[in-house]
Amino acid sequence: MEENSCCGTRKTHRDEEQYKKLKNRLNRIEGQLRGISNMLDENAYCPDILIQVSAVNSALNSFNKELLSEHIKHCVLNDIREGKDEAVDELTEVIRKVMK
Amino acid sequence: MEENSCCGTRKTHRDEEQYKKLKNRLNRIEGQLRGISNMLDENAYCPDILIQVSAVNSALNSFNKELLSEHIKHCVLNDIREGKDEAVDELTEVIRKVMK
Amino acid sequence: MEENSCCGTRKTHRDEEQYKKLKNRLNRIEGQLRGISNMLDENAYCPDILIQVSAVNSALNSFNKELLSEHIKHCVLNDIREGKDEAVDELTEVIRKVMK
Amino acid sequence: MEENSCCGTRKTHRDEEQYKKLKNRLNRIEGQLRGISNMLDENAYCPDILIQVSAVNSALNSFNKELLSEHIKHCVLNDIREGKDEAVDELTEVIRKVMK
């Protein structure tokens, strides 16, 4: 069993470094979102909240780009090497769903 | 002092119903984000995470559209009625920042 | 009848400068699009086309931001001053449609 | 030399059907854009133009999704099969650029 990737039963085994990197990003985004919730409690001015929500959106987009890149570099590449070409259809399908 | 809106010291006083509506949306989005964090802990398959992150992005966009609408209907409308036309420049500025 | 704006029968009378500015932008975007069509004829590499299409999208977004700003600064502002508050609902409606 | 794809000197040889499909889409989008230009000449109401520009944006996004899918299914897949793994880095790079 390979360390870095692989997608047998529709699981992705990420190595420690990659996991931590993604987890840290999510933690930061959760923090931003709690900040927005506090702004709402404190009657923050609408435009100030709008800007912060927009920043969370950008952070989530970056997260998704990173995750998609890792997915292609590990899962999809391995699958194709092993002759599982259906990985390609699955990839184009998910790109259609997440690309706006 | 008006109840429903007003933006004196760059604060927005939302009425109880509007506050709860926005707060509930944010709570739901925070829940979705925690779910994604759990997916990461459980080695969820990349495409499954990508789809969920994309759903959070859509929810945040809806939140922002709602908030921007309320902002225009209350703060901006009141400001213009009171002759504070600078509200219009501020509005176009924030729209430029949050519109992708 | 005012020169700069006004939206009587759902028409917008733009002044010459504003009209030319918007028209020039559209002409440039049409040129970009013809360029992409030529790239396709010449078997251009997919990623090169993808980047160009993405550039056209950005140009159209900028165009829309400019047009929306002008709309708010002229039509919407005038309508509100004249007590036609339905302009606000119409504005939030169109923002919902064009904001992604 | 394969018919359907291949990306030797950074060219993509599309088959007749695929070429026509993409070309038709672009022609339609160019028509939409000319329509918008005419709307501007006829003093069309801003919100009406905004909606049409937004529709062109959606059409361009669909075009890009289609083109990216074809790129992955042909060029990238072939490259990986031939051991040219740099195709993967190039793909993730272009996705980062065109994904918003």
Short mmCIF file of C-alpha atoms in Angstrom, two decimals:
data_model
loop_
_atom_site.label_atom_id
_atom_site.label_comp_id
_atom_site.label_asym_id
_atom_site.label_seq_id
_atom_site.Cartn_x
_atom_site.Cartn_y
_atom_site.Cartn_z
CA MET A 1 0.00 0.00 0.00
CA GLU A 2 1.38 3.35 -1.00
CA GLU A 3 1.81 6.05 1.56
CA ASN A 4 1.09 9.26 -0.23
CA SER A 5 -2.20 8.79 -1.94
CA CYS A 6 -4.31 5.99 -3.38
CA CYS A 7 -8.02 5.83 -3.51
CA GLY A 8 -9.11 2.18 -3.11
CA THR A 9 -12.45 2.24 -1.36
CA ARG A 10 -12.99 5.85 -2.14
CA LYS A 11 -10.70 6.93 0.66
CA THR A 12 -7.68 9.18 0.24
CA HIS A 13 -4.73 8.41 2.52
CA ARG A 14 -2.90 11.71 2.80
CA ASP A 15 0.58 11.85 4.25
CA GLU A 16 1.02 13.66 7.58
CA GLU A 17 2.40 16.86 6.03
CA GLN A 18 -0.40 17.19 3.48
CA TYR A 19 -3.04 16.41 6.11
CA LYS A 20 -1.69 19.06 8.49
CA LYS A 21 -1.48 21.65 5.74
CA LEU A 22 -5.11 21.14 4.74
CA LYS A 23 -6.27 20.89 8.36
CA ASN A 24 -4.55 24.17 9.28
CA ARG A 25 -6.22 25.90 6.38
CA LEU A 26 -9.63 24.66 7.47
CA ASN A 27 -8.97 25.70 11.08
CA ARG A 28 -8.09 29.18 9.91
CA ILE A 29 -11.25 29.37 7.80
CA GLU A 30 -13.37 28.19 10.76
CA GLY A 31 -11.77 31.00 12.79
CA GLN A 32 -12.64 33.54 10.12
CA LEU A 33 -16.22 32.32 10.13
CA ARG A 34 -16.49 32.60 13.93
CA GLY A 35 -15.17 36.14 13.55
CA ILE A 36 -17.99 36.92 11.12
CA SER A 37 -20.52 35.46 13.55
CA ASN A 38 -19.17 37.75 16.28
CA MET A 39 -19.35 40.73 13.92
CA LEU A 40 -23.04 39.96 13.46
CA ASP A 41 -23.55 39.85 17.26
CA GLU A 42 -21.88 43.24 17.59
CA ASN A 43 -24.05 44.90 14.91
CA ALA A 44 -21.14 45.29 12.52
CA TYR A 45 -21.73 47.43 9.48
CA CYS A 46 -22.99 45.35 6.51
CA PRO A 47 -20.16 46.24 4.11
CA ASP A 48 -17.58 45.15 6.69
CA ILE A 49 -19.27 41.74 6.97
CA LEU A 50 -19.62 41.44 3.18
CA ILE A 51 -15.86 41.92 2.75
CA GLN A 52 -15.06 39.27 5.38
CA VAL A 53 -17.45 36.72 3.86
CA SER A 54 -15.84 37.38 0.51
CA ALA A 55 -12.43 36.67 2.05
CA VAL A 56 -13.68 33.31 3.39
CA ASN A 57 -14.91 32.48 -0.10
CA SER A 58 -11.46 33.17 -1.52
CA ALA A 59 -9.84 31.04 1.17
CA LEU A 60 -12.19 28.15 0.41
CA ASN A 61 -11.43 28.47 -3.30
CA SER A 62 -7.70 28.28 -2.58
CA PHE A 63 -8.30 25.25 -0.38
CA ASN A 64 -10.23 23.55 -3.17
CA LYS A 65 -7.57 24.33 -5.76
CA GLU A 66 -4.91 22.84 -3.49
CA LEU A 67 -7.00 19.74 -2.82
CA LEU A 68 -7.85 19.26 -6.49
CA SER A 69 -4.17 19.59 -7.45
CA GLU A 70 -3.18 16.95 -4.89
CA HIS A 71 -5.99 14.72 -6.11
CA ILE A 72 -4.75 14.90 -9.69
CA LYS A 73 -1.08 14.48 -8.78
CA HIS A 74 -1.71 11.39 -6.67
CA CYS A 75 -5.04 9.59 -7.09
CA VAL A 76 -5.70 10.34 -10.76
CA LEU A 77 -2.10 9.84 -11.87
CA ASN A 78 -1.87 6.47 -10.05
CA ASP A 79 -5.21 5.31 -11.41
CA ILE A 80 -4.22 6.07 -14.99
CA ARG A 81 -0.87 4.32 -14.54
CA GLU A 82 -2.78 1.28 -13.32
CA GLY A 83 -5.02 1.42 -16.37
CA LYS A 84 -8.09 2.64 -14.48
CA ASP A 85 -9.05 5.21 -17.09
CA GLU A 86 -12.46 5.79 -15.52
CA ALA A 87 -10.54 8.08 -13.14
CA VAL A 88 -10.50 10.59 -15.99
CA ASP A 89 -14.28 10.73 -16.34
CA GLU A 90 -14.64 11.06 -12.61
CA LEU A 91 -12.16 13.94 -12.64
CA THR A 92 -13.86 15.87 -15.42
CA GLU A 93 -17.17 15.32 -13.61
CA VAL A 94 -15.93 16.79 -10.34
CA ILE A 95 -14.26 19.71 -12.14
CA ARG A 96 -17.58 20.54 -13.81
CA LYS A 97 -19.23 20.58 -10.40
CA VAL A 98 -16.71 22.75 -8.57
CA MET A 99 -15.66 25.13 -11.38
CA LYS A 100 -17.94 28.12 -11.54
CA MET B 1 -33.19 56.20 16.58
CA GLU B 2 -34.67 53.87 14.00
CA GLU B 3 -35.06 50.22 14.76
CA ASN B 4 -34.61 48.42 11.50
CA SER B 5 -31.49 49.83 10.00
CA CYS B 6 -29.37 52.96 10.22
CA CYS B 7 -25.66 53.13 9.94
CA GLY B 8 -24.50 56.07 12.09
CA THR B 9 -21.12 55.06 13.47
CA ARG B 10 -20.72 52.38 10.89
CA LYS B 11 -22.92 50.01 12.84
CA THR B 12 -25.99 48.27 11.47
CA HIS B 13 -28.83 47.72 13.93
CA ARG B 14 -30.70 44.72 12.58
CA ASP B 15 -34.12 43.81 13.91
CA GLU B 16 -34.44 40.55 15.83
CA GLU B 17 -35.91 38.57 12.93
CA GLN B 18 -33.24 39.63 10.45
CA TYR B 19 -30.47 38.98 13.00
CA LYS B 20 -31.75 35.46 13.73
CA LYS B 21 -32.10 34.66 10.06
CA LEU B 22 -28.52 35.65 9.31
CA LYS B 23 -27.20 34.02 12.49
CA ASN B 24 -28.92 30.73 11.68
CA ARG B 25 -27.40 30.73 8.22
CA LEU B 26 -23.93 31.29 9.65
CA ASN B 27 -24.44 28.54 12.24
CA ARG B 28 -25.40 26.13 9.49
CA ILE B 29 -22.35 27.09 7.45
CA GLU B 30 -20.09 26.61 10.49
CA GLY B 31 -21.62 23.15 10.87
CA GLN B 32 -20.90 22.34 7.24
CA LEU B 33 -17.30 23.43 7.71
CA ARG B 34 -16.88 21.24 10.81
CA GLY B 35 -18.24 18.37 8.74
CA ILE B 36 -15.56 18.98 6.13
CA SER B 37 -12.90 19.03 8.83
CA ASN B 38 -14.17 15.65 10.06
CA MET B 39 -14.11 14.29 6.51
CA LEU B 40 -10.44 15.23 6.35
CA ASP B 41 -9.76 13.40 9.64
CA GLU B 42 -11.45 10.30 8.25
CA ASN B 43 -9.43 10.28 5.02
CA ALA B 44 -12.43 11.13 2.91
CA TYR B 45 -12.01 10.88 -0.85
CA CYS B 46 -10.86 14.20 -2.39
CA PRO B 47 -13.81 14.62 -4.78
CA ASP B 48 -16.26 14.19 -1.88
CA ILE B 49 -14.53 16.99 0.03
CA LEU B 50 -14.34 19.20 -3.08
CA ILE B 51 -18.11 18.97 -3.53
CA GLN B 52 -18.76 19.88 0.12
CA VAL B 53 -16.42 22.88 0.02
CA SER B 54 -18.18 24.02 -3.12
CA ALA B 55 -21.51 23.79 -1.27
CA VAL B 56 -20.17 25.99 1.53
CA ASN B 57 -19.09 28.54 -1.05
CA SER B 58 -22.60 28.61 -2.50
CA ALA B 59 -24.08 29.04 0.98
CA LEU B 60 -21.73 31.95 1.69
CA ASN B 61 -22.65 33.57 -1.61
CA SER B 62 -26.34 33.32 -0.74
CA PHE B 63 -25.60 34.79 2.67
CA ASN B 64 -23.78 37.70 1.06
CA LYS B 65 -26.57 38.33 -1.44
CA GLU B 66 -29.09 38.42 1.40
CA LEU B 67 -26.92 40.76 3.47
CA LEU B 68 -26.24 43.06 0.53
CA SER B 69 -29.96 43.24 -0.29
CA GLU B 70 -30.81 44.16 3.29
CA HIS B 71 -28.02 46.75 3.27
CA ILE B 72 -29.43 48.42 0.17
CA LYS B 73 -33.04 48.26 1.33
CA HIS B 74 -32.29 49.84 4.70
CA CYS B 75 -28.95 51.66 5.10
CA VAL B 76 -28.46 52.87 1.54
CA LEU B 77 -32.10 53.85 1.01
CA ASN B 78 -32.19 55.80 4.29
CA ASP B 79 -28.90 57.53 3.58
CA ILE B 80 -30.06 58.70 0.17
CA ARG B 81 -33.35 59.92 1.60
CA GLU B 82 -31.35 61.92 4.14
CA GLY B 83 -29.25 63.38 1.36
CA LYS B 84 -26.11 61.42 2.21
CA ASP B 85 -25.30 60.59 -1.39
CA GLU B 86 -21.84 59.32 -0.50
CA ALA B 87 -23.69 56.11 0.43
CA VAL B 88 -23.90 55.41 -3.29
CA ASP B 89 -20.12 55.52 -3.84
CA GLU B 90 -19.61 53.32 -0.82
CA LEU B 91 -22.13 50.84 -2.20
CA THR B 92 -20.57 50.63 -5.66
CA GLU B 93 -17.18 50.20 -3.98
CA VAL B 94 -18.31 47.25 -1.87
CA ILE B 95 -20.09 45.64 -4.83
CA ARG B 96 -16.84 45.83 -6.84
CA LYS B 97 -15.06 44.04 -4.02
CA VAL B 98 -17.53 41.22 -3.44
CA MET B 99 -18.74 40.62 -7.02
CA LYS B 100 -16.55 38.11 -8.77
CA MET C 1 -35.35 65.45 -19.54
CA GLU C 2 -32.02 64.83 -17.89
CA GLU C 3 -28.98 64.13 -19.98
CA ASN C 4 -26.89 61.74 -17.98
CA SER C 5 -29.22 58.96 -16.97
CA CYS C 6 -32.91 58.40 -16.34
CA CYS C 7 -34.84 55.28 -17.00
CA GLY C 8 -38.37 56.28 -18.08
CA THR C 9 -39.57 53.55 -20.41
CA ARG C 10 -36.89 51.21 -19.29
CA LYS C 11 -34.31 52.94 -21.43
CA THR C 12 -31.02 54.36 -20.17
CA HIS C 13 -29.82 57.52 -21.87
CA ARG C 14 -26.05 57.46 -21.40
CA ASP C 15 -23.96 60.53 -22.12
CA GLU C 16 -21.53 60.36 -25.03
CA GLU C 17 -18.45 59.74 -22.90
CA GLN C 18 -20.02 56.89 -20.94
CA TYR C 19 -21.43 55.35 -24.11
CA LYS C 20 -18.04 55.43 -25.84
CA LYS C 21 -16.28 53.97 -22.83
CA LEU C 22 -18.66 51.02 -22.65
CA LYS C 23 -18.71 50.58 -26.43
CA ASN C 24 -14.89 50.50 -26.60
CA ARG C 25 -14.78 47.86 -23.91
CA LEU C 26 -17.28 45.71 -25.81
CA ASN C 27 -15.35 46.16 -29.06
CA ARG C 28 -12.18 44.99 -27.34
CA ILE C 29 -13.96 41.96 -25.90
CA GLU C 30 -15.39 41.10 -29.34
CA GLY C 31 -11.82 41.28 -30.68
CA GLN C 32 -10.60 38.92 -27.96
CA LEU C 33 -13.36 36.49 -28.83
CA ARG C 34 -12.49 36.56 -32.53
CA GLY C 35 -8.90 35.84 -31.51
CA ILE C 36 -10.06 32.76 -29.62
CA SER C 37 -12.05 31.62 -32.64
CA ASN C 38 -8.90 31.94 -34.76
CA MET C 39 -6.91 29.98 -32.17
CA LEU C 40 -9.43 27.18 -32.55
CA ASP C 41 -9.01 27.24 -36.35
CA GLU C 42 -5.25 26.98 -35.94
CA ASN C 43 -5.42 23.99 -33.58
CA ALA C 44 -4.17 26.00 -30.64
CA TYR C 45 -3.23 24.05 -27.54
CA CYS C 46 -6.20 23.68 -25.16
CA PRO C 47 -4.56 25.38 -22.13
CA ASP C 48 -3.74 28.44 -24.27
CA ILE C 49 -7.39 28.75 -25.28
CA LEU C 50 -8.58 28.17 -21.70
CA ILE C 51 -6.47 31.09 -20.46
CA GLN C 52 -7.81 33.41 -23.17
CA VAL C 53 -11.43 32.49 -22.46
CA SER C 54 -10.79 33.14 -18.80
CA ALA C 55 -9.43 36.60 -19.71
CA VAL C 56 -12.62 37.38 -21.65
CA ASN C 57 -14.64 36.36 -18.61
CA SER C 58 -12.69 38.78 -16.44
CA ALA C 59 -13.18 41.56 -18.98
CA LEU C 60 -16.94 40.92 -19.04
CA ASN C 61 -17.05 40.98 -15.25
CA SER C 62 -15.27 44.34 -15.22
CA PHE C 63 -17.70 45.62 -17.82
CA ASN C 64 -20.64 44.51 -15.70
CA LYS C 65 -19.21 46.10 -12.55
CA GLU C 66 -18.77 49.37 -14.41
CA LEU C 67 -22.29 49.24 -15.84
CA LEU C 68 -23.83 48.33 -12.49
CA SER C 69 -21.99 51.21 -10.78
CA GLU C 70 -23.24 53.67 -13.39
CA HIS C 71 -26.75 52.28 -13.01
CA ILE C 72 -26.72 52.81 -9.26
CA LYS C 73 -25.14 56.28 -9.46
CA HIS C 74 -27.65 57.55 -12.00
CA CYS C 75 -30.87 55.57 -12.46
CA VAL C 76 -31.26 54.20 -8.94
CA LEU C 77 -30.20 57.39 -7.20
CA ASN C 78 -32.59 59.50 -9.30
CA ASP C 79 -35.46 57.08 -8.79
CA ILE C 80 -35.05 57.14 -5.02
CA ARG C 81 -34.87 60.93 -4.98
CA GLU C 82 -38.12 60.98 -6.92
CA GLY C 83 -39.68 58.64 -4.39
CA LYS C 84 -39.74 55.62 -6.70
CA ASP C 85 -38.54 53.20 -4.06
CA GLU C 86 -39.37 50.17 -6.19
CA ALA C 87 -36.00 50.93 -7.85
CA VAL C 88 -34.41 49.36 -4.79
CA ASP C 89 -36.18 46.02 -5.18
CA GLU C 90 -35.32 45.98 -8.83
CA LEU C 91 -31.67 46.64 -7.99
CA THR C 92 -31.40 43.87 -5.41
CA GLU C 93 -33.09 41.53 -7.89
CA VAL C 94 -30.58 42.24 -10.65
CA ILE C 95 -27.65 41.97 -8.23
CA ARG C 96 -28.87 38.51 -7.18
CA LYS C 97 -28.94 37.48 -10.81
CA VAL C 98 -25.50 38.76 -11.84
CA MET C 99 -23.55 38.12 -8.62
CA LYS C 100 -22.13 34.62 -8.60
CA MET D 1 0.05 10.06 -35.32
CA GLU D 2 -3.29 9.92 -33.56
CA GLU D 3 -6.24 11.79 -34.98
CA ASN D 4 -8.22 12.79 -31.96
CA SER D 5 -5.80 14.62 -29.76
CA CYS D 6 -2.07 14.85 -29.19
CA CYS D 7 -0.15 17.87 -28.13
CA GLY D 8 3.35 17.63 -29.67
CA THR D 9 4.37 21.17 -30.43
CA ARG D 10 1.77 22.59 -28.16
CA LYS D 11 -0.93 22.12 -30.76
CA THR D 12 -4.16 20.22 -30.24
CA HIS D 13 -5.48 18.35 -33.27
CA ARG D 14 -9.21 18.11 -32.67
CA ASP D 15 -11.36 15.82 -34.76
CA GLU D 16 -13.92 17.42 -37.07
CA GLU D 17 -16.89 16.83 -34.76
CA GLN D 18 -15.21 18.29 -31.70
CA TYR D 19 -13.93 21.27 -33.68
CA LYS D 20 -17.39 22.04 -35.07
CA LYS D 21 -18.98 21.73 -31.66
CA LEU D 22 -16.57 24.21 -30.10
CA LYS D 23 -16.70 26.52 -33.12
CA ASN D 24 -20.50 26.63 -33.06
CA ARG D 25 -20.45 27.53 -29.40
CA LEU D 26 -18.04 30.38 -30.02
CA ASN D 27 -20.11 31.63 -32.96
CA ARG D 28 -23.18 31.70 -30.77
CA ILE D 29 -21.30 33.60 -28.05
CA GLU D 30 -20.02 36.13 -30.60
CA GLY D 31 -23.64 36.62 -31.68
CA GLN D 32 -24.72 37.21 -28.09
CA LEU D 33 -21.97 39.80 -27.72
CA ARG D 34 -23.00 41.62 -30.89
CA GLY D 35 -26.53 41.66 -29.49
CA ILE D 36 -25.24 43.36 -26.34
CA SER D 37 -23.38 45.90 -28.43
CA ASN D 38 -26.63 46.69 -30.27
CA MET D 39 -28.47 47.01 -26.96
CA LEU D 40 -25.94 49.64 -25.95
CA ASP D 41 -26.54 51.54 -29.23
CA GLU D 42 -30.27 51.50 -28.58
CA ASN D 43 -29.95 52.87 -25.02
CA ALA D 44 -31.09 49.61 -23.48
CA TYR D 45 -31.86 49.67 -19.78
CA CYS D 46 -28.78 48.79 -17.68
CA PRO D 47 -30.30 45.79 -15.88
CA ASP D 48 -31.26 44.25 -19.25
CA ILE D 49 -27.66 44.53 -20.43
CA LEU D 50 -26.31 43.22 -17.12
CA ILE D 51 -28.41 40.06 -17.46
CA GLN D 52 -27.20 39.46 -21.03
CA VAL D 53 -23.53 39.92 -20.11
CA SER D 54 -24.04 37.49 -17.28
CA ALA D 55 -25.47 34.97 -19.77
CA VAL D 56 -22.37 35.32 -21.98
CA ASN D 57 -20.22 34.66 -18.93
CA SER D 58 -22.12 31.45 -18.24
CA ALA D 59 -21.76 30.38 -21.87
CA LEU D 60 -18.00 31.00 -21.75
CA ASN D 61 -17.73 29.01 -18.53
CA SER D 62 -19.54 26.09 -20.16
CA PHE D 63 -17.23 26.36 -23.16
CA ASN D 64 -14.19 26.26 -20.89
CA LYS D 65 -15.50 23.27 -18.95
CA GLU D 66 -16.06 21.40 -22.20
CA LEU D 67 -12.60 22.30 -23.51
CA LEU D 68 -10.90 21.37 -20.24
CA SER D 69 -12.70 18.02 -20.18
CA GLU D 70 -11.59 17.25 -23.72
CA HIS D 71 -8.05 18.30 -22.85
CA ILE D 72 -7.92 15.91 -19.91
CA LYS D 73 -9.55 13.02 -21.78
CA HIS D 74 -7.17 13.27 -24.73
CA CYS D 75 -3.96 15.24 -24.25
CA VAL D 76 -3.38 14.62 -20.54
CA LEU D 77 -4.40 10.97 -20.64
CA ASN D 78 -2.12 10.28 -23.63
CA ASP D 79 0.79 12.12 -22.08
CA ILE D 80 0.55 10.15 -18.85
CA ARG D 81 0.32 6.87 -20.76
CA GLU D 82 3.48 7.85 -22.60
CA GLY D 83 5.21 8.58 -19.32
CA LYS D 84 5.16 12.38 -19.73
CA ASP D 85 4.14 13.08 -16.17
CA GLU D 86 4.88 16.79 -16.49
CA ALA D 87 1.45 16.93 -18.15
CA VAL D 88 0.02 16.69 -14.64
CA ASP D 89 1.79 19.79 -13.35
CA GLU D 90 0.77 21.69 -16.43
CA LEU D 91 -2.83 20.64 -15.88
CA THR D 92 -2.97 21.67 -12.22
CA GLU D 93 -1.35 24.98 -13.23
CA VAL D 94 -3.99 25.76 -15.85
CA ILE D 95 -6.81 24.72 -13.50
CA ARG D 96 -5.50 27.16 -10.88
CA LYS D 97 -5.60 29.91 -13.47
CA VAL D 98 -9.08 29.30 -14.85
CA MET D 99 -10.89 28.16 -11.68
CA LYS D 100 -12.33 31.09 -9.78
#
